[in-house]
mmCIF file of C-alpha atoms in Angstrom:
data_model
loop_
_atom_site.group_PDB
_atom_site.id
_atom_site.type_symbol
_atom_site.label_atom_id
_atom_site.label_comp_id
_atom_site.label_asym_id
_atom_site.label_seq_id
_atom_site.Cartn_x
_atom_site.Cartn_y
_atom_site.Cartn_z
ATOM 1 C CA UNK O 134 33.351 77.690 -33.928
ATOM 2 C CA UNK O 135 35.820 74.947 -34.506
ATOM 3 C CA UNK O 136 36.331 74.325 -38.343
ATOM 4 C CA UNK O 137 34.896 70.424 -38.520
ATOM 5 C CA UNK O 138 37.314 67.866 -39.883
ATOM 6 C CA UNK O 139 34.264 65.565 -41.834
ATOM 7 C CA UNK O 140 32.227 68.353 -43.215
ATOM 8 C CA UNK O 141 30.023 65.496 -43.841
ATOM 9 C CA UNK O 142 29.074 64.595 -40.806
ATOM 10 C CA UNK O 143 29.553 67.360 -38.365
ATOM 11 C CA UNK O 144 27.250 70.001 -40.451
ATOM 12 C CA UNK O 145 23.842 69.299 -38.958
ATOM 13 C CA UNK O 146 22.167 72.008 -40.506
ATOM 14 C CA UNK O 147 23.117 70.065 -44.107
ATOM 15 C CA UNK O 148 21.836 66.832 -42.583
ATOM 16 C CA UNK O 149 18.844 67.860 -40.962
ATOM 17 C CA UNK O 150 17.830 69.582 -44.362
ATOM 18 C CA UNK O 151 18.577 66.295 -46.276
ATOM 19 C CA UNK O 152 16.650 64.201 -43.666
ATOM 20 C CA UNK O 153 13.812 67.021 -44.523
ATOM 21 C CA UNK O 154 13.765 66.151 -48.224
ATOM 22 C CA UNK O 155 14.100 62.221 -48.121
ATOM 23 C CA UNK O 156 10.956 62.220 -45.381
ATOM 24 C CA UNK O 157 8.863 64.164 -47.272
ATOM 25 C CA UNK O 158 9.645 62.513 -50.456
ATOM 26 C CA UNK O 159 8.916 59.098 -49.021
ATOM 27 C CA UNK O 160 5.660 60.355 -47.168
ATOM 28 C CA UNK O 161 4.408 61.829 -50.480
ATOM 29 C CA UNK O 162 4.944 58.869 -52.435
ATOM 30 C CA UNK O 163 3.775 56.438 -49.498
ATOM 31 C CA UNK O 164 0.173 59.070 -49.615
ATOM 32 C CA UNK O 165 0.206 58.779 -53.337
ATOM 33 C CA UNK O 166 0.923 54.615 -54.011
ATOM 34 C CA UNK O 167 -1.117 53.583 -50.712
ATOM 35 C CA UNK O 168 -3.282 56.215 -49.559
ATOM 36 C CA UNK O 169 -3.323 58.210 -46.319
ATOM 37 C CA UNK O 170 -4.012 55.220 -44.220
ATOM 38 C CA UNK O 171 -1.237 52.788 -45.124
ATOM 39 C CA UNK O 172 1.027 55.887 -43.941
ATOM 40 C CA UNK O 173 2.813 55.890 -40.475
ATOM 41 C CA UNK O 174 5.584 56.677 -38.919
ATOM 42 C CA UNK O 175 7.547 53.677 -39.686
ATOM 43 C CA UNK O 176 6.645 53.021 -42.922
ATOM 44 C CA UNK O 177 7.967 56.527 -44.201
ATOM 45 C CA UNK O 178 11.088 56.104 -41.635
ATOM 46 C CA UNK O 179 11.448 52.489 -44.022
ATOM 47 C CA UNK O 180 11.198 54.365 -46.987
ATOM 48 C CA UNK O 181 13.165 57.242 -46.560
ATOM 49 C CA UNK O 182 16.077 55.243 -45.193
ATOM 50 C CA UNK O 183 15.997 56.919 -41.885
ATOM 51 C CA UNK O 184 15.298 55.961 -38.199
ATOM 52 C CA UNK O 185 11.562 56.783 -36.852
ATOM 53 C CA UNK O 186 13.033 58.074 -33.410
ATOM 54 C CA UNK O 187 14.876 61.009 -36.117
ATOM 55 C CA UNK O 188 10.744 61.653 -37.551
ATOM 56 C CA UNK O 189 9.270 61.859 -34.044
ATOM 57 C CA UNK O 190 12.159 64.073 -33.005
ATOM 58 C CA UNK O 191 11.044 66.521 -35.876
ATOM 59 C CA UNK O 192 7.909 66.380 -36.344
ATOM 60 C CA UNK O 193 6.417 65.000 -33.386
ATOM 61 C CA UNK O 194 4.092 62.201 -34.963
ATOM 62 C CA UNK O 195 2.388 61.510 -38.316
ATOM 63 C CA UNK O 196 0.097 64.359 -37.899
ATOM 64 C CA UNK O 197 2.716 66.625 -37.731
ATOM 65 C CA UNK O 198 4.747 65.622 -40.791
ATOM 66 C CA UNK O 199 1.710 65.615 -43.064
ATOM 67 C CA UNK O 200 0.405 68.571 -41.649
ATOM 68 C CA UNK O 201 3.973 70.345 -42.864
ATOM 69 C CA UNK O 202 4.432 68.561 -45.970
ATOM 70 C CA UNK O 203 0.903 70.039 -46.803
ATOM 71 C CA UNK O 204 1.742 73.378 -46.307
ATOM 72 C CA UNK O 205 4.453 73.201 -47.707
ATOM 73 C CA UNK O 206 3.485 71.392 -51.412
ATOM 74 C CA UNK O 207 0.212 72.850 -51.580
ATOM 75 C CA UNK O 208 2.080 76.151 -51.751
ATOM 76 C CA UNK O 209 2.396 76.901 -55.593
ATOM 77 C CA UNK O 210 5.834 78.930 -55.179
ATOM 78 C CA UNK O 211 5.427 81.452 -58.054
ATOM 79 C CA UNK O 212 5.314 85.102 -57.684
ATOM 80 C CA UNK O 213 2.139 86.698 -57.733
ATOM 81 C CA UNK O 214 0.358 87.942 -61.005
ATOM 82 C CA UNK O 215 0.926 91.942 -60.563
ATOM 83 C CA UNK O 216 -0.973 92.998 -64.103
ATOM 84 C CA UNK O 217 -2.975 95.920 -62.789
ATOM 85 C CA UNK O 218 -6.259 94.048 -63.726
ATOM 86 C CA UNK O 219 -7.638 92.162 -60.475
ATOM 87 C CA UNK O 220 -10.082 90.160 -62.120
ATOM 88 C CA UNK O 221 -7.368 88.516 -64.460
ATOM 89 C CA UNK O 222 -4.879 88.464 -61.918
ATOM 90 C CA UNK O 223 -7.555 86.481 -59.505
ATOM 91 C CA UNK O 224 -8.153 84.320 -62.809
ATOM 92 C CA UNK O 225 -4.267 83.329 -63.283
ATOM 93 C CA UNK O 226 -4.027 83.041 -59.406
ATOM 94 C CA UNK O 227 -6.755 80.640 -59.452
ATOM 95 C CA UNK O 228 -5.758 78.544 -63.062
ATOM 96 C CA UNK O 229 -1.845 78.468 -61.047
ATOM 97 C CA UNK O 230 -3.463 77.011 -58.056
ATOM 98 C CA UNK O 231 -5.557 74.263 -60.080
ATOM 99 C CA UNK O 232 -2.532 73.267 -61.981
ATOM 100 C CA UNK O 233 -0.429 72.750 -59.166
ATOM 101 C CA UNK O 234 -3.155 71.169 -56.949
ATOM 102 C CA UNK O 235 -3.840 68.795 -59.907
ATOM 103 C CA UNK O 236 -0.504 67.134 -60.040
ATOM 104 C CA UNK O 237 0.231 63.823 -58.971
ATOM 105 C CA UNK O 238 0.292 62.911 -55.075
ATOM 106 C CA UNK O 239 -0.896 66.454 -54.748
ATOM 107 C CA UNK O 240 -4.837 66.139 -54.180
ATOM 108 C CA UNK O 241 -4.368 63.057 -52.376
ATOM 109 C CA UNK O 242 -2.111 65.229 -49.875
ATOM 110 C CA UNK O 243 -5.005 67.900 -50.021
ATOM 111 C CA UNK O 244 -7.279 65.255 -48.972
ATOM 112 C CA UNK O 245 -5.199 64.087 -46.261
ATOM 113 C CA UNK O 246 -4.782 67.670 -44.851
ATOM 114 C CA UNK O 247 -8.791 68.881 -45.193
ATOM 115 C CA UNK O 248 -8.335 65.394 -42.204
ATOM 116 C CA UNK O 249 -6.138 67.481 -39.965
ATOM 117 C CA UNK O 250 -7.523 71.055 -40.772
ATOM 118 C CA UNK O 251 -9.435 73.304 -38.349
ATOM 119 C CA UNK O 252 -6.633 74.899 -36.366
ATOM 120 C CA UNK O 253 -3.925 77.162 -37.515
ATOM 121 C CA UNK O 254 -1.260 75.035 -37.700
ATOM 122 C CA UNK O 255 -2.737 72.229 -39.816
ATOM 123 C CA UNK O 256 -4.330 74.828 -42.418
ATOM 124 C CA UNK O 257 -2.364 74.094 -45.255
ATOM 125 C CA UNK O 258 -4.713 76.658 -47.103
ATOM 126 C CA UNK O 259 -4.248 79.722 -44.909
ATOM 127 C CA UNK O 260 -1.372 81.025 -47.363
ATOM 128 C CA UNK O 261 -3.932 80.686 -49.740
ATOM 129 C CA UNK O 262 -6.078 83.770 -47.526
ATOM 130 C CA UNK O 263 -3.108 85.489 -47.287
ATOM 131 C CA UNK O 264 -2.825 85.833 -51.185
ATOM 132 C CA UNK O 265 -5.761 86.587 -52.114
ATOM 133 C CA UNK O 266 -5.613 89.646 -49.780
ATOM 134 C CA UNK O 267 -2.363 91.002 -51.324
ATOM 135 C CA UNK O 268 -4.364 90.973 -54.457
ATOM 136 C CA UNK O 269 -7.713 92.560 -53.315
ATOM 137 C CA UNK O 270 -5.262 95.661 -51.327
ATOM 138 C CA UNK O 271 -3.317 96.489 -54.509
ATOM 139 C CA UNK O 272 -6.757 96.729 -56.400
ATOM 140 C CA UNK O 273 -8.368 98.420 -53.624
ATOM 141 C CA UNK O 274 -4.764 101.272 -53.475
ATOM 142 C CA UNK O 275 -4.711 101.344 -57.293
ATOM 143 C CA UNK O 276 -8.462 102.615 -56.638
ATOM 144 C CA UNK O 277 -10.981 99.884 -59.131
ATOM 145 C CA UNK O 278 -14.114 98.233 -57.500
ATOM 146 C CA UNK O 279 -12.557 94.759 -55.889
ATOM 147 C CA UNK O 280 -14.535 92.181 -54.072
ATOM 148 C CA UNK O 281 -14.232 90.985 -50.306
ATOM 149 C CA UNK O 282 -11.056 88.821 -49.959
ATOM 150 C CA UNK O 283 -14.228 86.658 -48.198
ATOM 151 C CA UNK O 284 -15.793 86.552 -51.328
ATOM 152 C CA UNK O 285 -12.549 85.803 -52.941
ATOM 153 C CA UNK O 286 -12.307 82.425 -50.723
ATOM 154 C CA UNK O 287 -15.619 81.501 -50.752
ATOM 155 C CA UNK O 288 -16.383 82.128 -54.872
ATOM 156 C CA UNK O 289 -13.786 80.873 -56.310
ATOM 157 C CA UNK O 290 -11.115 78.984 -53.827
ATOM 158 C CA UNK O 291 -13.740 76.879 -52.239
ATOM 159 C CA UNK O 292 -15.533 75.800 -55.275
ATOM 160 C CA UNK O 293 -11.950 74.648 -56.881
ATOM 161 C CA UNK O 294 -11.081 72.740 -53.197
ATOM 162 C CA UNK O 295 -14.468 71.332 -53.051
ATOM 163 C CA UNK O 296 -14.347 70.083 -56.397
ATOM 164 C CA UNK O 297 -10.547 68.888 -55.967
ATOM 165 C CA UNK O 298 -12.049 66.614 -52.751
ATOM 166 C CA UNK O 299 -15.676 65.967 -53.353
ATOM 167 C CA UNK O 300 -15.780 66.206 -57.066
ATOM 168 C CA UNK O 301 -14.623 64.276 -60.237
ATOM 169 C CA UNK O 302 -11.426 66.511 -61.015
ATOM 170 C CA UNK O 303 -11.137 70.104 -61.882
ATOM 171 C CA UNK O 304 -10.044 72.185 -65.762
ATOM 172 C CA UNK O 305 -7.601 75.227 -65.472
ATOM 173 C CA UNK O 306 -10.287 76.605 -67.452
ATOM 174 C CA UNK O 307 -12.925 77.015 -64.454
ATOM 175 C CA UNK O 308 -10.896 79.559 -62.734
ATOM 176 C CA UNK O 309 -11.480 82.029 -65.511
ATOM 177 C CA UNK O 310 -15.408 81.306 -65.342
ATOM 178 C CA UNK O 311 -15.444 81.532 -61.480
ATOM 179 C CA UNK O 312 -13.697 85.154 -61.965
ATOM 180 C CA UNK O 313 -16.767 85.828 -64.222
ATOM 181 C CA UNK O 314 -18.989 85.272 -61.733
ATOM 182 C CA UNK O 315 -17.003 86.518 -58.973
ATOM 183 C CA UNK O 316 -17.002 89.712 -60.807
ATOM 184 C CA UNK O 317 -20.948 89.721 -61.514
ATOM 185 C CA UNK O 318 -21.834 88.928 -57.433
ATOM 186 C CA UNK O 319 -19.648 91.649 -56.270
ATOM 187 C CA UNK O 320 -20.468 94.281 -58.843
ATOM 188 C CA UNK O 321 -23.619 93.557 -59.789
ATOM 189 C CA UNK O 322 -24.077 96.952 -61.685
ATOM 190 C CA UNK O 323 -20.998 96.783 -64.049
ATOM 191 C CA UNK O 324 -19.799 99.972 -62.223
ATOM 192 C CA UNK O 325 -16.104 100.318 -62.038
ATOM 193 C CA UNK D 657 -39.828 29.194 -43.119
ATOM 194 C CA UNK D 658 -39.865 27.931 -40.005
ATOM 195 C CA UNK D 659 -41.493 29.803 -37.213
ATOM 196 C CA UNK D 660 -38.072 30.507 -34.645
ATOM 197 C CA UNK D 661 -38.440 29.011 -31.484
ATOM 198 C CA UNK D 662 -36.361 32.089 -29.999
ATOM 199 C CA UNK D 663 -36.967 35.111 -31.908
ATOM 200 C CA UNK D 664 -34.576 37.022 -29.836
ATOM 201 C CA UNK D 665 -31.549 34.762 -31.297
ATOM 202 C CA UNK D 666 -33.043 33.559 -34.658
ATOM 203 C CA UNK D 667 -33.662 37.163 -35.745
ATOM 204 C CA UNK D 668 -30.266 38.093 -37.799
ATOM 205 C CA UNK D 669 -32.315 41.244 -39.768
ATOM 206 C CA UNK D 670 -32.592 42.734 -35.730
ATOM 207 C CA UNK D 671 -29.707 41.397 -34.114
ATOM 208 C CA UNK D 672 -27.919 43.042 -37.682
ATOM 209 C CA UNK D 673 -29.928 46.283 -37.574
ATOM 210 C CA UNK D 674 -28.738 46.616 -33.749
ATOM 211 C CA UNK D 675 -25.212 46.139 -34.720
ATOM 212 C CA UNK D 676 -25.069 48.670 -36.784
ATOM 213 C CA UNK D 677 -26.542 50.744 -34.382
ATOM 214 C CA UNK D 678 -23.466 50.236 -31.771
ATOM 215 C CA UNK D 679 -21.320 50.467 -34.325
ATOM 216 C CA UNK D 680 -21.505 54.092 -36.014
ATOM 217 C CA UNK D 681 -22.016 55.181 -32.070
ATOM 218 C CA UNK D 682 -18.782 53.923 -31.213
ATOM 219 C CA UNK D 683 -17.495 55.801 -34.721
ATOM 220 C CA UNK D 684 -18.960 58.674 -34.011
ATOM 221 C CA UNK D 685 -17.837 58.870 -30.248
ATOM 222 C CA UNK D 686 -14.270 57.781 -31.286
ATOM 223 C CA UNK D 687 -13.975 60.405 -33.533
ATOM 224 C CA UNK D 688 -15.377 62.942 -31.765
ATOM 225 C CA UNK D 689 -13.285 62.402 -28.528
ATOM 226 C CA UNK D 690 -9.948 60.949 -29.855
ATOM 227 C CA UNK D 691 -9.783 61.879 -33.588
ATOM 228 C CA UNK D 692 -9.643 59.995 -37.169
ATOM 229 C CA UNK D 693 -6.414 58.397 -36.415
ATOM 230 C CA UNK D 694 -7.238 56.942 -33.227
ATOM 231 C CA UNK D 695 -10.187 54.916 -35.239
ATOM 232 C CA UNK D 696 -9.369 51.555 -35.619
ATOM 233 C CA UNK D 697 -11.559 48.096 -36.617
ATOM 234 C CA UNK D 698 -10.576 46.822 -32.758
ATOM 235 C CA UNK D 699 -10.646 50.076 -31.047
ATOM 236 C CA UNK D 700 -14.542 50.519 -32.270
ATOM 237 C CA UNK D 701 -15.466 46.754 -32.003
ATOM 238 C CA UNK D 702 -14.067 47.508 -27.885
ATOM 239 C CA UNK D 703 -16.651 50.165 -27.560
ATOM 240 C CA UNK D 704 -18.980 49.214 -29.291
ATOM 241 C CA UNK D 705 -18.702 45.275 -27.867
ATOM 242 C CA UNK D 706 -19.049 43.273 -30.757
ATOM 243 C CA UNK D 707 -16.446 41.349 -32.521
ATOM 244 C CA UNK D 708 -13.867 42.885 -34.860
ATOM 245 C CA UNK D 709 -14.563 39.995 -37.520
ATOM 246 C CA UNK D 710 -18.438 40.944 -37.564
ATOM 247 C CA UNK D 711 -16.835 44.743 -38.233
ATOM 248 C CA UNK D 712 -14.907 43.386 -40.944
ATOM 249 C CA UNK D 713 -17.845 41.225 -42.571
ATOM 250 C CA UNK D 714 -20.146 43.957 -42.730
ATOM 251 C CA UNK D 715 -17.748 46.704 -43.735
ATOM 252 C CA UNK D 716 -14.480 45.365 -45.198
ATOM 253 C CA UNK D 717 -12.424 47.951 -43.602
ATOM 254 C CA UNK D 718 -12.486 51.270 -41.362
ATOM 255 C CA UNK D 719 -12.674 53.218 -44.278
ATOM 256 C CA UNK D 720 -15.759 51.099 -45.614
ATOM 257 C CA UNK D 721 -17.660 51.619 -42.308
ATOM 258 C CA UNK D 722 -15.997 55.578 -42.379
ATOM 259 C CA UNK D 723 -17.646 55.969 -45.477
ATOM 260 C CA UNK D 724 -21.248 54.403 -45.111
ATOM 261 C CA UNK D 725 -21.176 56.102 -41.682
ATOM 262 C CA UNK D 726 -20.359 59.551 -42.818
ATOM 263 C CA UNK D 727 -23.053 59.327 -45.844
ATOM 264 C CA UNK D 728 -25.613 58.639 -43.299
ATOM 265 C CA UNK D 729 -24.555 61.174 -40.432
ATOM 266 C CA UNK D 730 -24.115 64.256 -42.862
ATOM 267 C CA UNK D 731 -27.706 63.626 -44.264
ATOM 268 C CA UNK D 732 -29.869 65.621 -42.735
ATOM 269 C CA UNK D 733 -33.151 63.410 -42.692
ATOM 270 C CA UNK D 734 -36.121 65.832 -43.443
ATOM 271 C CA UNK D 735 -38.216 66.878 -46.130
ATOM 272 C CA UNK D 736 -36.789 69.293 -48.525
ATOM 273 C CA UNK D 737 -38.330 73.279 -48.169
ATOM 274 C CA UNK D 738 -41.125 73.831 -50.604
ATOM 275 C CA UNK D 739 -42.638 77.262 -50.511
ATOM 276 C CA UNK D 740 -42.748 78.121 -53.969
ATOM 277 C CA UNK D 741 -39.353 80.741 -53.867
ATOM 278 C CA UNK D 742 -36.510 78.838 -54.691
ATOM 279 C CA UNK D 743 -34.380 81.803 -53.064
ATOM 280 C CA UNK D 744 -35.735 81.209 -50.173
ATOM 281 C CA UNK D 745 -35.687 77.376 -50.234
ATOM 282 C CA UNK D 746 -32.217 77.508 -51.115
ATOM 283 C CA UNK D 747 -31.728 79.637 -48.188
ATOM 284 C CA UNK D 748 -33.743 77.342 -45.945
ATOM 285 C CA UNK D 749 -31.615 73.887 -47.116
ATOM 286 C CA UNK D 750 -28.665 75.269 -46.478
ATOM 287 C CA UNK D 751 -29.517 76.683 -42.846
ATOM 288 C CA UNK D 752 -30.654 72.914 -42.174
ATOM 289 C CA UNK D 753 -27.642 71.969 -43.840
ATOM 290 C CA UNK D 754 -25.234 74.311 -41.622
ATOM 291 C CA UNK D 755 -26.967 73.540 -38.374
ATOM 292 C CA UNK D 756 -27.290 69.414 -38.840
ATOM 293 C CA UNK D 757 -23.062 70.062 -39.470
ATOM 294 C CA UNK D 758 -22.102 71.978 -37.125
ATOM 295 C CA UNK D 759 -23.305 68.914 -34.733
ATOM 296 C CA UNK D 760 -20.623 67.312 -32.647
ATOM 297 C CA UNK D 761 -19.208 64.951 -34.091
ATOM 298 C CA UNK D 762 -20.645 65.912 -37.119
ATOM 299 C CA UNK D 763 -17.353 68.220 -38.663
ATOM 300 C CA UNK D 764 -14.969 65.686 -37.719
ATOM 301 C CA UNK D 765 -16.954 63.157 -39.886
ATOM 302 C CA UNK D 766 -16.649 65.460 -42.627
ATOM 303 C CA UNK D 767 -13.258 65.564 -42.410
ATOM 304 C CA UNK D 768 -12.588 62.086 -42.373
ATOM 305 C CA UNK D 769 -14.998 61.744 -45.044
ATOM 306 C CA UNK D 770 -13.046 64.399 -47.213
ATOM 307 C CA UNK D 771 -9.830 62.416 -46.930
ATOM 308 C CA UNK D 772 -11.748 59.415 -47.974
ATOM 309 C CA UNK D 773 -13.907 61.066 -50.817
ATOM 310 C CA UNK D 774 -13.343 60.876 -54.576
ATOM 311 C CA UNK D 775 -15.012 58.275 -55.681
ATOM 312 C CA UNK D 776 -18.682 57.402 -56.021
ATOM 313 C CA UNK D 777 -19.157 55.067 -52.989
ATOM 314 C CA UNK D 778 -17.430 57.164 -50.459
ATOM 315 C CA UNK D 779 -18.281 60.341 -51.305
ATOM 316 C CA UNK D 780 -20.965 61.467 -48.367
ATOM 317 C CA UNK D 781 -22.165 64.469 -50.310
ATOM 318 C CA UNK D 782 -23.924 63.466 -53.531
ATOM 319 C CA UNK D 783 -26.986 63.582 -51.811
ATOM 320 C CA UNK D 784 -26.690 67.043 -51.837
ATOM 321 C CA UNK D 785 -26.359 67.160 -55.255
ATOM 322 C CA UNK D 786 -29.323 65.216 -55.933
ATOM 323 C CA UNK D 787 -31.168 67.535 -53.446
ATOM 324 C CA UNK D 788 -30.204 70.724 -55.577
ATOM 325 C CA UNK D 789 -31.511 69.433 -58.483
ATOM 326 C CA UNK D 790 -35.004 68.859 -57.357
ATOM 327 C CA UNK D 791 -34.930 72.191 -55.873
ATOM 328 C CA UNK D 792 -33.563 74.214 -59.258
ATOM 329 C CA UNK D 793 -36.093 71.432 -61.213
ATOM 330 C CA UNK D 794 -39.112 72.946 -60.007
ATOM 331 C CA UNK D 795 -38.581 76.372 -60.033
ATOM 332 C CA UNK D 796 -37.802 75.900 -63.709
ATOM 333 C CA UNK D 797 -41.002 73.740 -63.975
ATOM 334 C CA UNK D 798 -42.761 76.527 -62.456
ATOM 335 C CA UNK D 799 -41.485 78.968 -65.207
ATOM 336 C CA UNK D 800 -39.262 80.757 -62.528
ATOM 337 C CA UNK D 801 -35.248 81.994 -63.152
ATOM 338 C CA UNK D 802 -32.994 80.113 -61.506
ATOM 339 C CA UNK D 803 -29.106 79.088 -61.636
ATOM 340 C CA UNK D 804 -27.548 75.995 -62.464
ATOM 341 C CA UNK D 805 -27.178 73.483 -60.002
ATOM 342 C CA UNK D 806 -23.419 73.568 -60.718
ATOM 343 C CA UNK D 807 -23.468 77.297 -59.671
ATOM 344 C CA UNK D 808 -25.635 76.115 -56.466
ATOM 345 C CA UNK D 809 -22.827 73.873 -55.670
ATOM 346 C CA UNK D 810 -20.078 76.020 -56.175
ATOM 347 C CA UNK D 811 -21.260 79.174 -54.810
ATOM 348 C CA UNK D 812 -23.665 77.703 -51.802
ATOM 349 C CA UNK D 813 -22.378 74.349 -50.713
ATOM 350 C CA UNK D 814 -18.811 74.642 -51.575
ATOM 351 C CA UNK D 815 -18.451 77.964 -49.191
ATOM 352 C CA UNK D 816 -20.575 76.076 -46.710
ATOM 353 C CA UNK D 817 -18.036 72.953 -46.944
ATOM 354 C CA UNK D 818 -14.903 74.708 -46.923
ATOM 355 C CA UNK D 819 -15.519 76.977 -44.495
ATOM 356 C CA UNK D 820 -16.409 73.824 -42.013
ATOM 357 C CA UNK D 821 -13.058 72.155 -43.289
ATOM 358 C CA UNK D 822 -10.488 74.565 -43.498
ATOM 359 C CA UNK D 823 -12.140 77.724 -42.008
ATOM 360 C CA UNK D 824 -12.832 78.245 -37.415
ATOM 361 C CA UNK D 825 -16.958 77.538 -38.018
ATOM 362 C CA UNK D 826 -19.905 78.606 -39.739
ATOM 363 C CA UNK D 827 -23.134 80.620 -38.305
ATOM 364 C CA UNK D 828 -26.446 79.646 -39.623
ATOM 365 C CA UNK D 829 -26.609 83.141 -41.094
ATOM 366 C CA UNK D 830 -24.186 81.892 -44.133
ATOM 367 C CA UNK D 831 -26.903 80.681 -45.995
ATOM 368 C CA UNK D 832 -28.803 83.776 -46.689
ATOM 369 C CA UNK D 833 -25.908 85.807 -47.745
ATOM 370 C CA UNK D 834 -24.526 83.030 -50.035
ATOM 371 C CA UNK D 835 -28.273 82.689 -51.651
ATOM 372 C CA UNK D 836 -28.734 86.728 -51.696
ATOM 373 C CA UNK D 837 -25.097 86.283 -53.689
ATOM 374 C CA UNK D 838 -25.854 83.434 -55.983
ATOM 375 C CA UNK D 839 -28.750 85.420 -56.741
ATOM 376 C CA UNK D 840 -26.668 88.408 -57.653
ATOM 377 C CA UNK D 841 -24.713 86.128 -60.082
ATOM 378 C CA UNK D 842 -27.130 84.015 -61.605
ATOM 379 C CA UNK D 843 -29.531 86.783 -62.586
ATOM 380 C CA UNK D 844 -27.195 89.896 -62.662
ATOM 381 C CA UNK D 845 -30.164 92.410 -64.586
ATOM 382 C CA UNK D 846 -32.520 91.311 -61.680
ATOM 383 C CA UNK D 847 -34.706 90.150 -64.537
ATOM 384 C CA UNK D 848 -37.217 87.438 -63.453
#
């Protein structure tokens, strides 16, 4: 490889990445001033400061970027909660993921991807799956009673998602009482 | 009033009702076959052959007519299960409820409705609310355990929802595990 003269210019791995982060600013702000409908293709490429033909190239159309901006904001990047006690590891999980979800721009962009969902590409949630089965395993290998990862989704993640898109906002506080039940379906007895 | 000399024209309550009619078909086939984005106030008014303006009187917007659409579609129109078991009428709403959704046409509504929800007006679901209350209502009327209709929501419906949304379908078979569950939680000593 040549050594480029304009670092600048010729580096397009440094460009691409800063053409990344001005798009996906300008589409989460456009989402969170206007709503999903007012957004396009050329009103983020206005926004950002950058052509449309350079969005399409990336992303393919408006789908496509909010589809990927989804995924990638509606990830919480944290390391899981590792405290040997599943139930209050599912809780902190959970009161993480209703933080995050709650912040500014950030349910509108949930509501715009529940739109798109329904094939694995769109799913901004599926990390979410993912997650919750690390958890349920390392209960299950340390040996304690542990719910279904389904249960895990459908208990307490889809209560918090349905409330985040149907309902009138959601308290950190509910993901330690949906652990409580959670914990009462699947081990009805109290049996460890 | 005058008695119209041609009821066919003079009628605005039919020639309105039959409007609307057109209308949410052309939604509803739009949707189904090109997608939420591809909905426009023209692209419907083509199908459906009426004017755009008449669109935008009776609606405002495509969200408006989104909204009133989707609130009608996703209610299934029959009389709630009464057989004295509120297990089992829980169980029997929400098979209704799974079936009338999985309809063509039906899922994609939801999802346009969930990027639309969030407020009062638009968001297609309260019904179902309002439908879980009656249900829990009597069974405490009739002296009968039974859990909140906040824990019907979030442990029933929500699963139901999300699953549709996020998750690759739902079999009508959901509702009786989620009830056997809810029933777990709600009443964990099995006491009646």
């Amino acid at each position: 490889m040549n050594t480029p003269l304009t670092p600048q210019i010729k580096r397009p791995g440094g460009r691409s990445a800063q053409v990344q982060t001005v798009v996906r600013k300008a589409l989460e702000e456009l989402i969170a001033q206007e709503g999903r409908d007012k957004v396009t293709v050329p009103a983020v490429a206005e926004r950002a400061g950058v052509s449309a033909s350079s969005i399409y190239r990336r992303w393919g159309d408006v789908n496509g970027l909010l589809g990927e901006t989804a995924t990638q904001r509606l990830d919480p990047s944290r390391p899981l909660p590792e405290t040997g006690d599943l139930k209050g590891e599912l809780a902190a999980w959970a009161r993480e993921l209703i933080t995050h979800l709650n912040k500014a721009g950030n349910t509108s962009l949930l509501k715009a991807a529940a739109a798109l969902a329904g094939s694995e590409d769109t799913n901004c949630l599926k990390n979410r799956r993912a997650e919750a089965t690390v958890l349920v395993n390392r209960a299950q290998a340390r040996g304690d009673a542990a719910p279904s990862v389904q249960q895990v989704l459908d208990h307490m993640m889809a209560p918090i998602i349905y409330r985040l898109i149907f309902g009138s906002g959601v308290q950190p506080g509910l993901a330690d009482q949906l652990a409580d039940e959670l914990f009462v379906l699947a081990n009805p007895n109290g049996s460890a």
